Amino acid sequence: MAKDPTTPAPVTSADVARLAGVSRATVSFVLNGTQTHRVSDTTRARVLDAARQLGYVPHAAARSLRAGRSNLVLMPASVSAVGRLVSNWVDDLHSELDRHGYIAVLHAGRFPDAVTAARAWAELRPAAVLAMDGDRFTPQAADLLRRAGVQALLAFAAEPVKGAHTVAFDHRRIGAAAAEHLIARGRRGIGVVMPQERGLDAFARLRLAGVESVVARHMATVTPVDLAYARQSVTDLAKRWPSLGLDAVFAYNDEYAALLMGALQDEGISVPDDVAVVGADDLVPSALLNPPLSTVRLDLPSPAEVADTLHQLIERGSAPVLHGMSPVLVHRGSS
Amino acid sequence: MAKDPTTPAPVTSADVARLAGVSRATVSFVLNGTQTHRVSDTTRARVLDAARQLGYVPHAAARSLRAGRSNLVLMPASVSAVGRLVSNWVDDLHSELDRHGYIAVLHAGRFPDAVTAARAWAELRPAAVLAMDGDRFTPQAADLLRRAGVQALLAFAAEPVKGAHTVAFDHRRIGAAAAEHLIARGRRGIGVVMPQERGLDAFARLRLAGVESVVARHMATVTPVDLAYARQSVTDLAKRWPSLGLDAVFAYNDEYAALLMGALQDEGISVPDDVAVVGADDLVPSALLNPPLSTVRLDLPSPAEVADTLHQLIERGSAPVLHGMSPVLVHRGSS
DNA sequence: CTCCTCAGGTTACACGCGTTAACCAGCATC
DNA sequence: GATGCTGGTTAACGCGTGTAACCTGAGGAG
């Protein structure tokens, strides 16, 4: 009946049962190692053999449908918004969650608003949703997810997020750390790079706010400058840089900082003499730039801790609060 | 009965039916806009209203269980192995697949071998699996996935992969392009950076092979040099660089190239006088380094094309072959 | 009045799995 | 010989959906 010869009927546990000459239940007992019912060694062997022979793999969806809970952990985040720093962290987190028996998955969909996003995530009925971008959980979005049976919502954010477990992580303190350093170094005209890439705007606004909160206490000015991560955009910015009258810039993160520093130098603008540059994330290549890049190092809570928290949140419904460490400025040649 | 007050019973279509005072089937007809069965405007309105009021979201797993096919597209790849170049591409691909009604998802699990990996992917019963790393599809792995009902296997690889649709993408040609350039520039002792990061080894070996195939036709030597993306590793390498006797290096990609170039310069080694450096991917900051980085630009097939191909593969079981364009060397100051 | 049509709606089943009550054979105990 | 127990197996149900098949009542044609 199959129209497509390349796609034979998928193998189910019933097929295994048939081949082994037992009932489907017995197959389930063997494959899941159920202790409450004992199975003779010979039939166990027959079942295992049949499963291997057919290449049987259980159907995760059917299983969680029956069990009433899934082992999926969803991380909404565009891949490019995940910087180098965080990408290793994310990989490690995936491994940790694996060890706990969860399947971590990253989804990069772009949605018009928080509720449609939440609806899309809810369709997958994950056990947990982990958002690095805390404000994706509006109250309605959180409510929607809860009603869809999502056990745990974990948000990285400065302020506690209603209806979600929050990991304290304040982007404003990053901007503040950079601003304090620049002011201490005698700079007064501080530019702040606002990246135009998708998914970064929320973070950028918070980091800018951090700079502003510090500058407000001193005789200094803040100038946001838009910058897209593209050659054209950065050379344009470098050309009109002298007209901005700035002697310092906090560049959002090390990647933007490296980009901007290169373009400024190509225009004959000296770093740090004409302008001090500070990045964030303390990426590996930053110390090797010329001049070495000053940066704000941030410490995320360890992947193991986060995985544990997520696990407890799913099982018990609550978990102790997690903190990242305070951002620390690493002073190098660029400032 | 619910022990956890924060987790009310998940909303199902039955709840919607109850509230609207109709049968579950009617709910399904309304929510899916089924044309074959008509339903009066008043009841339609009642159903939609009830659904909104309860915040109902369909259960994707149950739906695909019933339908016999899922709309999940799985991309196995560690986040950190996805370079900057590819990360934008991946994001765009996700958006394209969204437009086709698929849910694209990235999984960063690390597995001991291809078959266990395939088993883990198969549990999710995706409609398609897209591997940038072609050799993840061993014949047995491909067979396993097919038997689990995965409709489409798409692999980026140089040679056609058995049991999978292949997008021609030959990492060796990247290495070859770099080597040809370096040799044309008169270099004879060519180092090749082998990154130690997870998920990159397969690509690295192919790029190395590409270099070797070119060098074999000339009076030149190839020296693979291991390099982890870490400060310690790169400074160590830079210190012992003079002892290697190389006058050129192909650095796997622009990120490793930037890292290595910085470390070499810190050791007083001049680029390009003492050593020519070539990267790959033509990332945005590369042209702004000092000196500007020579690189191999690669053109991936457009995300839209790949999404179309995937769609046809799932629907029809076959699709026209896709080609990326040939890699092109961009000559700048570092070589 | 009877028969048919047709819009509007419902019932029942299947998808693949885990679980639980029930059944059965054999063997020891009273 | 009836009763209980133990190891081994099975039929049956439910998870949330989509849909084929069936039902009902009203209106029109004969």
XYZ file of C-alpha atoms (C1' of nucleotides) in Angstrom:
730
model
C 0.000 0.000 0.000
C 2.889 2.294 0.706
C 3.202 4.578 -2.279
C 6.738 5.462 -1.457
C 9.032 2.457 -1.490
C 11.747 4.397 0.303
C 9.529 4.765 3.376
C 8.523 1.414 4.841
C 6.020 1.299 7.676
C 7.647 2.653 10.824
C 8.616 0.057 13.397
C 6.428 -0.022 16.491
C 6.606 -2.010 19.679
C 3.809 -4.168 18.255
C 6.160 -5.280 15.485
C 8.730 -6.236 18.064
C 6.120 -8.176 20.002
C 4.998 -9.996 16.882
C 8.529 -10.983 15.928
C 9.354 -12.124 19.451
C 6.097 -14.026 19.750
C 4.909 -12.208 22.874
C 2.441 -9.473 23.729
C 3.121 -5.790 23.486
C 3.039 -5.463 27.242
C 5.873 -7.900 27.675
C 7.921 -5.896 25.228
C 7.282 -2.798 27.273
C 8.287 -4.583 30.472
C 11.544 -5.739 28.996
C 12.516 -2.513 27.264
C 11.726 -0.340 30.254
C 13.128 -2.749 32.804
C 9.908 -2.706 34.807
C 10.582 -4.278 38.181
C 7.030 -5.023 39.268
C 6.620 -7.798 36.724
C 9.243 -10.419 36.184
C 10.037 -11.857 32.781
C 11.900 -15.086 32.084
C 15.411 -14.734 30.781
C 14.670 -16.552 27.550
C 11.764 -14.325 26.554
C 13.713 -11.248 27.618
C 16.463 -12.303 25.268
C 13.997 -12.933 22.462
C 12.479 -9.497 22.892
C 15.809 -7.690 22.988
C 16.925 -9.581 19.938
C 13.788 -8.742 18.003
C 14.106 -5.066 18.953
C 17.675 -4.911 17.766
C 16.887 -6.804 14.610
C 14.109 -4.387 13.661
C 16.007 -1.309 14.768
C 13.191 -0.368 17.069
C 13.273 3.055 18.712
C 10.505 4.166 21.080
C 8.261 7.019 20.044
C 9.034 9.855 22.459
C 5.830 11.728 21.682
C 3.592 8.734 22.246
C 5.442 7.953 25.416
C 5.080 11.406 26.911
C 1.503 11.582 25.731
C 0.753 8.517 27.764
C 2.980 9.523 30.682
C 1.457 12.977 30.838
C 4.809 14.683 30.888
C 7.573 15.217 28.403
C 11.314 15.320 28.832
C 11.819 18.160 26.419
C 13.513 21.365 27.525
C 13.041 24.237 25.143
C 15.460 27.117 24.802
C 14.093 29.854 22.595
C 16.998 31.826 21.158
C 18.233 32.736 17.741
C 21.569 31.115 17.094
C 23.264 34.344 16.115
C 22.062 36.136 19.229
C 23.939 33.559 21.235
C 27.376 35.059 21.490
C 30.574 33.088 21.639
C 30.637 33.252 25.416
C 27.182 31.849 25.818
C 27.471 29.255 23.084
C 29.870 27.108 25.062
C 27.691 27.572 28.080
C 24.656 26.428 26.129
C 26.444 23.347 24.844
C 27.488 22.406 28.358
C 23.981 22.953 29.616
C 22.660 20.621 26.948
C 25.062 17.954 28.112
C 24.073 18.441 31.731
C 20.406 18.151 30.881
C 21.152 15.007 28.924
C 22.610 13.521 32.081
C 19.339 14.257 33.828
C 17.410 12.496 31.092
C 16.074 15.558 29.354
C 16.316 16.445 25.704
C 17.394 20.035 25.335
C 16.450 21.762 22.159
C 17.019 25.221 20.756
C 14.410 26.995 18.676
C 15.230 30.102 16.666
C 11.788 31.134 15.483
C 11.040 34.820 15.181
C 7.615 35.926 16.384
C 5.687 39.198 16.252
C 4.891 39.210 19.974
C 5.371 37.300 23.195
C 2.029 35.528 23.119
C 2.339 34.042 19.641
C 5.808 32.934 20.599
C 4.467 31.283 23.710
C 1.769 29.586 21.673
C 4.345 28.086 19.342
C 6.453 26.838 22.242
C 3.393 25.480 24.006
C 2.557 23.273 21.048
C 5.619 21.222 21.796
C 4.489 20.689 25.401
C 8.008 20.910 26.812
C 8.643 20.149 30.465
C 10.441 23.453 30.754
C 11.163 26.623 28.833
C 14.411 28.443 29.502
C 14.658 31.999 28.251
C 17.933 33.904 28.395
C 15.835 36.881 27.452
C 13.662 37.274 30.534
C 11.085 39.633 29.112
C 9.850 37.027 26.716
C 7.681 35.871 29.592
C 4.928 38.424 29.752
C 2.256 37.519 32.290
C -0.073 36.309 29.552
C 2.655 34.318 27.859
C 3.602 32.670 31.144
C -0.014 31.880 31.863
C -0.475 30.351 28.435
C 2.520 28.096 28.908
C 1.389 26.995 32.351
C -2.045 26.117 31.030
C -0.404 24.047 28.343
C 1.211 21.986 31.073
C 4.721 23.402 30.966
C 6.115 22.594 34.396
C 8.966 25.051 34.654
C 9.655 28.504 33.320
C 13.170 29.740 33.912
C 14.077 33.293 33.023
C 17.363 35.157 33.126
C 16.423 38.622 34.208
C 17.248 41.450 36.558
C 13.873 41.643 38.253
C 11.787 38.642 39.297
C 9.490 37.680 36.441
C 5.890 36.996 37.377
C 4.945 33.361 36.977
C 8.479 32.223 36.273
C 11.528 31.217 38.246
C 14.126 33.898 37.810
C 17.877 33.666 37.653
C 19.199 37.003 38.750
C 21.171 38.366 35.861
C 21.237 42.086 35.417
C 22.484 43.425 32.130
C 22.410 46.903 33.593
C 25.279 46.070 35.910
C 27.397 45.255 32.878
C 26.851 48.694 31.447
C 27.382 50.207 34.867
C 30.717 48.453 35.334
C 31.924 49.714 31.979
C 30.770 53.258 32.670
C 32.371 53.403 36.117
C 35.668 52.343 34.659
C 35.567 54.833 31.816
C 34.702 57.682 34.141
C 37.430 56.650 36.539
C 39.820 56.849 33.601
C 38.774 60.446 33.070
C 36.501 59.991 30.082
C 33.402 62.146 29.860
C 31.792 61.648 26.446
C 30.630 58.056 26.435
C 29.166 56.375 23.387
C 27.141 53.203 23.754
C 26.831 50.819 20.834
C 23.287 49.645 20.189
C 23.450 46.537 17.995
C 20.765 46.296 15.358
C 20.725 42.522 15.207
C 17.592 40.612 16.054
C 17.245 39.419 19.579
C 19.846 41.786 20.991
C 17.762 44.910 21.421
C 16.387 43.963 24.824
C 19.852 43.309 26.217
C 21.235 46.433 24.610
C 18.622 48.682 26.162
C 19.378 47.300 29.597
C 23.125 47.747 29.218
C 22.529 51.296 28.036
C 20.362 51.955 31.074
C 23.220 50.736 33.249
C 25.581 53.235 31.676
C 23.061 56.033 32.075
C 22.487 55.288 35.746
C 26.205 55.742 36.444
C 26.716 58.735 34.223
C 23.825 60.517 35.898
C 25.963 60.791 39.018
C 28.866 62.441 37.186
C 29.587 65.259 34.798
C 29.416 63.141 31.694
C 27.200 62.421 28.683
C 25.829 59.278 27.090
C 25.315 58.933 23.353
C 23.701 55.772 21.961
C 25.034 54.885 18.504
C 23.310 52.334 16.273
C 25.549 49.748 14.714
C 24.735 46.755 12.572
C 27.212 43.901 12.485
C 28.207 44.633 8.887
C 31.166 46.214 7.163
C 29.192 49.038 5.625
C 27.583 50.006 8.884
C 30.787 50.093 10.892
C 32.832 52.022 8.328
C 30.043 54.580 8.071
C 30.085 54.953 11.803
C 33.852 55.289 11.914
C 33.784 58.032 9.265
C 31.343 60.196 11.190
C 32.931 59.341 14.535
C 34.917 62.607 14.913
C 31.688 64.577 14.583
C 30.199 62.801 17.584
C 32.676 64.307 20.000
C 33.139 61.181 22.111
C 36.247 60.078 23.973
C 34.993 56.643 25.021
C 32.676 53.888 23.905
C 31.082 50.893 25.503
C 30.579 48.568 22.556
C 27.898 46.174 23.849
C 30.240 43.182 23.739
C 33.676 42.117 22.573
C 32.548 41.213 19.090
C 31.144 44.633 18.383
C 34.097 46.195 20.167
C 36.605 44.388 17.960
C 34.672 45.387 14.882
C 34.438 49.018 15.869
C 38.028 49.260 17.081
C 39.268 47.979 13.736
C 37.213 50.484 11.781
C 38.223 53.388 13.991
C 41.893 52.563 13.606
C 41.475 52.361 9.842
C 40.185 55.928 9.992
C 43.310 57.013 11.837
C 41.563 57.307 15.165
C 43.836 56.092 17.934
C 42.743 53.674 20.647
C 42.967 54.468 23.520
C 44.419 57.952 22.940
C 41.495 59.399 20.996
C 38.843 57.022 22.237
C 38.748 54.375 24.944
C 36.972 51.149 23.997
C 35.377 48.658 26.367
C 33.631 45.455 25.394
C 31.948 42.708 27.364
C 32.127 38.906 27.658
C 35.925 38.621 27.844
C 36.120 36.450 24.771
C 39.261 34.525 23.985
C 40.625 36.711 21.165
C 40.016 39.997 23.004
C 43.259 39.922 24.965
C 45.160 39.372 21.735
C 43.841 42.341 19.846
C 45.998 45.390 19.319
C 45.611 47.089 21.724
C 44.308 44.369 24.043
C 40.639 44.979 24.674
C 39.304 46.052 28.051
C 36.148 44.137 28.759
C 33.518 43.301 31.321
C 33.689 39.701 32.384
C 30.408 38.145 33.399
C 29.980 34.885 35.199
C 26.925 32.890 34.408
C 25.725 30.352 36.914
C 27.308 27.007 36.065
C 25.441 24.793 33.607
C 25.305 22.078 36.255
C 23.584 24.415 38.691
C 21.101 25.521 36.097
C 20.354 21.956 35.085
C 19.783 21.024 38.726
C 17.507 23.987 39.231
C 15.526 23.088 36.168
C 15.221 19.505 37.327
C 13.977 20.488 40.772
C 11.602 22.972 39.241
C 10.087 20.260 37.098
C 9.936 17.658 39.859
C 9.120 19.624 42.977
C 7.743 22.773 41.435
C 10.217 24.963 43.270
C 13.939 25.473 43.576
C 16.426 27.706 45.361
C 17.280 31.001 43.725
C 20.326 31.128 41.481
C 22.744 34.015 41.181
C 25.314 34.859 38.616
C 28.370 36.602 39.971
C 28.709 40.352 39.663
C 30.295 41.578 36.471
C 33.958 42.511 36.814
C 35.919 44.884 34.641
C 39.113 43.565 33.107
C 41.399 46.481 32.354
C 43.636 46.199 29.306
C 45.221 48.475 26.770
C 42.172 49.788 24.968
C 41.038 52.084 27.803
C -6.057 15.622 43.231
C -3.376 17.776 41.714
C -0.635 17.969 44.309
C 0.878 21.027 42.797
C -1.473 23.992 42.862
C 0.697 25.925 40.421
C 0.038 23.335 37.722
C -3.656 23.081 36.888
C -4.849 20.369 34.537
C -3.631 21.147 31.029
C -6.286 22.446 28.664
C -7.395 19.988 26.009
C -9.744 20.266 23.087
C -12.284 18.393 25.211
C -12.313 21.303 27.628
C -12.982 23.661 24.771
C -15.790 21.426 23.534
C -17.347 21.279 26.991
C -17.261 25.028 27.428
C -18.656 25.669 23.969
C -21.332 23.018 24.434
C -20.367 21.014 21.348
C -18.560 17.787 20.589
C -14.824 17.482 20.332
C -15.066 16.765 16.634
C -16.745 20.093 15.996
C -13.954 21.820 17.866
C -11.423 20.092 15.681
C -13.306 21.105 12.516
C -13.446 24.726 13.551
C -9.890 25.045 14.776
C -8.405 23.353 11.735
C -10.734 25.032 9.269
C -11.727 21.686 7.807
C -13.569 22.298 4.544
C -15.278 18.961 4.126
C -17.629 19.537 7.020
C -19.600 22.721 7.406
C -20.403 24.277 10.725
C -22.758 27.170 11.440
C -21.318 30.587 12.099
C -22.780 30.820 15.572
C -21.212 27.599 16.834
C -17.961 28.486 15.119
C -17.911 31.713 17.062
C -18.720 29.913 20.304
C -15.861 27.474 19.764
C -13.324 30.147 18.916
C -14.402 32.127 21.906
C -14.097 29.176 24.251
C -10.663 28.340 22.872
C -9.416 31.857 23.408
C -10.940 32.050 26.855
C -9.186 28.868 27.977
C -5.952 29.688 26.221
C -6.108 26.434 24.316
C -3.073 25.377 22.304
C -3.099 22.122 20.326
C -0.801 19.337 21.398
C 1.707 18.914 18.576
C 2.759 15.436 19.651
C -0.771 14.098 19.825
C -1.524 15.686 16.495
C 1.416 14.129 14.704
C 0.764 10.836 16.419
C -2.671 10.795 14.892
C -1.574 12.248 11.567
C 1.260 9.787 11.241
C 3.757 12.494 10.464
C 5.348 15.310 12.378
C 6.321 18.805 11.334
C 9.538 18.785 13.242
C 12.823 19.398 11.470
C 15.841 18.442 13.511
C 19.263 19.993 13.074
C 21.897 18.224 15.112
C 24.752 20.620 15.787
C 26.516 21.989 18.805
C 25.952 25.701 19.110
C 29.610 26.536 19.380
C 30.495 24.530 16.296
C 28.173 26.773 14.338
C 30.409 29.611 13.321
C 29.304 33.185 12.903
C 28.839 32.735 9.186
C 26.570 29.767 9.548
C 24.653 31.087 12.514
C 22.883 33.723 10.468
C 22.246 31.141 7.824
C 20.710 28.802 10.366
C 18.462 31.524 11.731
C 17.237 32.345 8.252
C 16.650 28.695 7.529
C 14.535 28.402 10.654
C 12.412 31.306 9.481
C 12.006 29.781 6.035
C 10.944 26.463 7.497
C 8.473 28.272 9.701
C 6.892 29.695 6.565
C 6.469 26.158 5.292
C 4.758 25.136 8.503
C 7.645 23.222 10.026
C 9.163 23.650 13.442
C 12.915 23.745 13.147
C 14.857 22.748 16.188
C 18.535 22.518 17.005
C 19.901 19.811 19.245
C 23.404 19.966 20.693
C 23.694 16.546 22.251
C 27.055 14.820 22.192
C 27.050 11.104 21.443
C 29.682 8.386 21.460
C 28.869 7.163 17.954
C 26.638 7.760 14.967
C 24.121 5.056 15.802
C 23.358 6.183 19.342
C 23.027 9.689 17.998
C 20.591 8.485 15.380
C 18.631 6.618 18.016
C 18.253 9.754 20.087
C 17.109 11.762 17.079
C 14.744 9.006 16.009
C 12.939 9.156 19.328
C 11.651 12.575 18.377
C 10.241 11.225 15.108
C 11.103 14.346 13.125
C 9.935 14.734 9.562
C 13.482 15.509 8.552
C 17.008 15.556 9.890
C 19.444 18.076 8.472
C 23.104 17.483 9.191
C 25.721 20.047 8.265
C 28.175 17.349 9.140
C 27.488 14.793 6.443
C 29.303 11.830 7.917
C 26.900 11.685 10.832
C 24.781 9.580 8.503
C 26.479 6.247 8.471
C 24.520 3.630 6.508
C 23.220 2.064 9.732
C 22.315 5.421 11.209
C 20.437 6.392 8.063
C 18.647 3.067 8.035
C 17.646 3.455 11.667
C 16.195 6.883 11.013
C 14.269 5.723 7.986
C 12.782 2.831 9.919
C 11.685 5.277 12.565
C 9.675 7.079 9.906
C 11.947 10.044 9.260
C 10.946 11.181 5.795
C 13.962 13.178 4.761
C 17.646 13.049 5.497
C 19.617 15.992 4.188
C 23.374 15.991 4.454
C 25.962 18.588 3.576
C 28.836 16.597 2.211
C 31.332 16.310 -0.573
C 30.374 12.847 -1.723
C 26.795 11.579 -2.015
C 25.791 9.986 1.267
C 24.070 6.632 1.009
C 20.447 6.784 2.051
C 20.380 10.557 2.326
C 19.863 13.508 0.021
C 23.150 15.287 -0.322
C 23.905 18.949 -0.739
C 27.234 19.162 -2.457
C 29.514 20.994 -0.101
C 33.138 20.094 -0.140
C 35.260 21.302 2.705
C 38.311 20.055 0.848
C 37.873 22.732 -1.778
C 38.154 25.354 0.938
C 41.510 24.040 1.993
C 42.513 23.702 -1.638
C 41.645 27.307 -2.427
C 43.709 28.527 0.486
C 46.656 26.336 -0.451
C 46.642 27.372 -4.096
C 46.724 30.987 -3.073
C 49.539 30.543 -0.595
C 51.628 28.624 -3.075
C 50.989 31.222 -5.763
C 52.290 33.791 -3.300
C 55.510 31.862 -3.076
C 54.998 30.188 0.277
C 56.270 26.664 0.745
C 55.943 25.688 4.411
C 52.233 25.618 5.076
C 50.767 25.071 8.520
C 47.161 24.017 8.891
C 45.308 24.760 12.103
C 43.374 21.783 13.459
C 40.842 23.106 15.987
C 40.357 20.936 19.042
C 36.786 21.997 19.665
C 33.994 19.464 19.605
C 32.209 18.992 16.348
C 34.891 20.626 14.259
C 37.250 17.709 13.773
C 35.438 16.255 10.795
C 35.473 19.560 8.933
C 39.064 20.196 9.896
C 40.251 16.887 8.518
C 38.567 17.566 5.203
C 40.034 21.050 4.914
C 43.434 19.620 5.700
C 42.980 17.002 3.009
C 42.203 19.785 0.562
C 45.455 21.522 1.398
C 47.373 18.292 1.072
C 45.920 17.500 -2.333
C 47.195 20.815 -3.696
C 50.550 20.720 -1.998
C 51.205 17.253 -3.372
C 51.501 18.825 -6.819
C 54.118 21.339 -5.701
C 57.393 21.522 -3.857
C 55.860 22.350 -0.517
C 55.113 20.831 2.882
C 52.032 20.623 5.062
C 52.182 20.696 8.856
C 49.005 20.236 10.879
C 49.100 22.182 14.148
C 46.598 21.541 16.944
C 44.976 24.610 18.441
C 42.282 24.943 21.052
C 40.233 28.115 21.093
C 41.786 29.326 24.347
C 44.363 31.901 25.333
C 46.795 29.412 26.802
C 46.743 27.195 23.752
C 47.321 29.958 21.251
C 50.105 31.686 23.175
C 51.854 28.337 23.571
C 51.595 27.792 19.860
C 52.892 31.276 19.085
C 55.924 30.744 21.338
C 57.013 27.583 19.593
C 56.063 28.912 16.156
C 59.606 29.829 15.044
C 60.690 26.235 15.658
C 58.095 24.952 13.201
C 59.777 26.572 10.228
C 56.591 27.631 8.476
C 56.043 30.669 6.288
C 52.266 30.335 5.912
C 49.231 29.062 7.746
C 45.694 28.194 6.829
C 43.870 28.743 10.084
C 40.684 26.690 9.587
C 38.467 29.774 9.673
C 38.540 33.501 10.368
C 37.969 33.119 14.076
C 40.992 30.912 14.566
C 42.934 33.060 12.145
C 42.234 36.224 14.114
C 43.197 34.496 17.307
C 46.426 33.113 15.927
C 47.383 36.294 14.122
C 47.064 38.282 17.330
C 49.225 35.854 19.262
C 51.882 35.711 16.566
C 52.129 39.483 16.442
C 52.454 39.620 20.221
C 55.483 37.343 19.828
C 57.010 39.779 17.365
C 56.286 37.623 14.358
C 55.256 39.770 11.437
C 52.213 39.084 9.278
C 52.524 38.726 6.343
C 56.322 39.177 6.190
C 57.266 36.234 8.401
C 54.100 34.241 7.947
C 51.103 34.559 5.659
C 47.734 33.901 7.286
C 44.561 32.804 5.535
C 41.215 32.160 7.185
C 37.836 31.092 5.894
C 34.209 32.295 6.053
C 34.909 35.965 5.266
C 33.406 37.156 8.522
C 32.542 40.794 9.006
C 35.450 41.818 11.260
C 38.082 40.078 9.148
C 38.547 42.921 6.705
C 39.065 45.311 9.609
C 41.871 43.454 11.297
C 45.418 44.694 11.089
C 46.517 43.552 8.591
C 43.209 42.793 6.877
C 42.724 39.054 6.788
C 42.815 37.058 3.583
C 40.051 34.519 3.647
C 38.142 31.915 1.680
C 34.580 32.962 1.067
C 32.080 30.150 0.821
C 28.572 30.431 -0.450
C 26.033 28.172 1.077
C 22.876 27.442 -0.855
C 20.255 29.978 0.139
C 18.082 29.102 3.141
C 15.008 29.399 0.935
C 16.368 26.808 -1.479
C 17.239 24.451 1.310
C 13.818 24.849 2.891
C 12.174 24.116 -0.459
C 14.331 21.083 -0.975
C 13.496 19.798 2.463
C 9.812 20.350 1.844
C 9.850 18.482 -1.433
C 11.872 15.722 0.127
C 9.266 15.277 2.819
C 6.289 15.514 0.496
C 7.424 13.821 -2.683
C 10.333 11.828 -1.360
C 12.724 13.356 -3.864
C 14.106 16.741 -4.826
C 16.554 18.278 -7.268
C 20.186 18.370 -6.235
C 21.457 21.510 -4.548
C 24.868 23.055 -5.031
C 26.763 25.584 -3.041
C 28.995 27.832 -5.106
C 32.687 27.148 -5.304
C 34.795 28.720 -2.595
C 36.587 31.879 -3.669
C 39.719 33.333 -2.169
C 39.558 36.959 -1.043
C 43.057 38.380 -1.048
C 43.883 40.966 1.595
C 46.890 42.173 3.523
C 47.631 39.123 5.643
C 49.037 37.033 2.772
C -47.702 11.526 2.332
C -43.272 9.594 1.038
C -38.647 9.932 -0.487
C -34.544 12.275 -1.061
C -31.147 15.959 -0.128
C -28.369 18.380 2.638
C -26.679 21.318 6.396
C -25.174 20.732 11.008
C -23.604 17.870 14.375
C -22.062 13.535 16.949
C -20.035 8.853 17.807
C -16.415 5.839 17.330
C -11.931 4.506 16.058
C -6.940 4.793 15.338
C -2.240 6.581 16.183
C 2.038 4.222 19.753
C 2.820 3.715 24.106
C 2.717 2.484 29.588
C 0.157 0.464 33.123
C -2.983 -2.292 35.786
C -6.350 -5.702 36.789
C -7.065 -10.123 35.537
C -5.864 -14.676 34.171
C -3.235 -19.069 34.123
C -0.106 -22.835 35.183
C 2.379 -24.970 38.583
C 3.528 -26.091 43.164
C 3.336 -26.158 48.203
C 0.293 -26.070 52.254
C -3.555 -27.321 55.202
C -9.042 -31.870 47.064
C -9.601 -27.024 48.106
C -6.704 -22.920 49.050
C -3.027 -19.867 48.646
C 1.046 -18.158 46.445
C 4.430 -17.106 42.686
C 6.246 -16.312 38.246
C 4.711 -15.208 33.585
C 1.576 -13.329 30.325
C -2.361 -10.885 28.373
C -6.541 -7.944 27.318
C -8.075 -3.478 28.032
C -7.843 1.308 28.898
C -6.364 6.157 28.418
C -3.266 10.031 26.897
C -5.083 14.267 22.930
C -5.927 14.360 18.193
C -8.116 14.051 13.324
C -11.501 12.058 10.503
C -14.607 8.550 8.324
C -19.003 7.122 9.156
C -23.269 7.813 10.990
C -27.422 10.395 12.797
C -31.138 14.072 12.862
C -34.342 17.246 11.428
C -35.976 20.494 8.045
C -37.176 21.655 3.461
C -38.288 20.524 -1.369
C -39.733 17.414 -5.132
C -42.572 13.867 -6.616
